[in-house]
C-alpha positions as a printed NumPy array, in Angstrom:
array([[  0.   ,   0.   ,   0.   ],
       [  2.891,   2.276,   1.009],
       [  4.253,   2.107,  -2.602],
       [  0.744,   2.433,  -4.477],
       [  0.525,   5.451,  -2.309],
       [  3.857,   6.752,  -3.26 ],
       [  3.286,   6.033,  -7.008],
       [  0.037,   7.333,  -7.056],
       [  1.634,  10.802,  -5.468],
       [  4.37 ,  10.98 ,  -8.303],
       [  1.604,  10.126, -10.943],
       [ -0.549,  12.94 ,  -9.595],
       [  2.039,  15.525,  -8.808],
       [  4.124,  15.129, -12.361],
       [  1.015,  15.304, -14.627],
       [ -0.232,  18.017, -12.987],
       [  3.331,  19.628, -13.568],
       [  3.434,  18.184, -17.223],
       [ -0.438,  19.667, -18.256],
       [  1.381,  23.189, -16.434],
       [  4.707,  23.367, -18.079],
       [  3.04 ,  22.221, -21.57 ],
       [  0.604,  25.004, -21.337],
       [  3.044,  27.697, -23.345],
       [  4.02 ,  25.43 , -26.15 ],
       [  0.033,  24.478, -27.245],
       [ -1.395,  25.318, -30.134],
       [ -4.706,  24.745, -32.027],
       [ -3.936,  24.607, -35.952],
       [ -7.715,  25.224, -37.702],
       [ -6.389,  23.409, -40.625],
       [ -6.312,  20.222, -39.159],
       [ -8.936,  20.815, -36.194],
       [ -6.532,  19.065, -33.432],
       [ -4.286,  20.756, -31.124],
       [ -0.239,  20.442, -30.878],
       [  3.085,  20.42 , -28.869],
       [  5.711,  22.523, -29.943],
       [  7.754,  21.325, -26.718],
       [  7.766,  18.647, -24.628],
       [  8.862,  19.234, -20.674],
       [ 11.347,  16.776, -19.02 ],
       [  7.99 ,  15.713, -16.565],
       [  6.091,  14.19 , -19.289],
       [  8.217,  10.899, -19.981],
       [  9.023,  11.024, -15.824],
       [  4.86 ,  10.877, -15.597],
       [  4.641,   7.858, -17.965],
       [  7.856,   7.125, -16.066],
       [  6.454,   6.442, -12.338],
       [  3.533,   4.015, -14.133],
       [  6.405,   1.87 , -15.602],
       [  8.555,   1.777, -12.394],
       [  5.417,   0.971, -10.482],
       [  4.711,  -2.06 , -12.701],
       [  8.158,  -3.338, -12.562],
       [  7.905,  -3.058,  -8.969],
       [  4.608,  -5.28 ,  -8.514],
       [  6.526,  -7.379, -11.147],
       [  9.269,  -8.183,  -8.86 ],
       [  7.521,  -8.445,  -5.557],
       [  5.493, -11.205,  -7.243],
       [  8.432, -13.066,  -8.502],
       [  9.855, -12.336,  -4.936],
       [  7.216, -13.98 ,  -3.396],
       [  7.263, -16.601,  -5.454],
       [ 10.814, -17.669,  -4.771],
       [ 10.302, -16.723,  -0.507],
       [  8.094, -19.526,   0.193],
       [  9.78 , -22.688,   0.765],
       [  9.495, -25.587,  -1.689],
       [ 10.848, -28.765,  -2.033],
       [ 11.646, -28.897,  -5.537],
       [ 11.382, -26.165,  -8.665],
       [  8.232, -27.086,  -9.996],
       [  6.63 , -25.265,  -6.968],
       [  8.079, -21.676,  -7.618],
       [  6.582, -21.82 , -10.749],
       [  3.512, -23.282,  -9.52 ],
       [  3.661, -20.28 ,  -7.114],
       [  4.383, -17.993, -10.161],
       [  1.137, -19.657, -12.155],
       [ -0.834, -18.596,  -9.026],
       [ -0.247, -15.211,  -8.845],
       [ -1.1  , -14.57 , -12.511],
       [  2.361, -15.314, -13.968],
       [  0.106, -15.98 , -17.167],
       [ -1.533, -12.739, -17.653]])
């Protein structure tokens, strides 16, 4: 929970410094009807940054897990690993 909490924190505080910092360098362009970048701020990729560390990090605690529990031979770890969604 601590780390969801702490991810969740980064997500929300860099995206909302992202949408701030991106603010100068939009602009609409009629001839397409979309809007565009010019620029893009260092907190944009570090937004999209915190997701991916946060999905390595349930990646590893899983395969942790897996490999905590004691087991007689190695067909149980990945048992353990089928379990807890290795799969998906």
């Amino acid at each position: 929970m601590t780390a969801f909490f702490i991810q969740t924190t980064a997500s929300t505080v860099l995206a909302i410094l992202a949408s701030y910092q991106l603010q100068p360098y939009t602009s609409y362009l009629s001839l397409v009807h979309m809007c565009v970048i010019s620029h893009k701020p260092w907190s944009l990729p570090a937004t999209t940054g915190s997701l991916a560390a946060f999905g390595l990090f349930i990646i590893l605690m899983t395969l942790w897990n897996a490999l905590d529990k004691p087991y007689r031979k190695q067909a149980d770890v990945v048992e353990s690993l089928i379990q807890d969604g290795a799969r998906i």
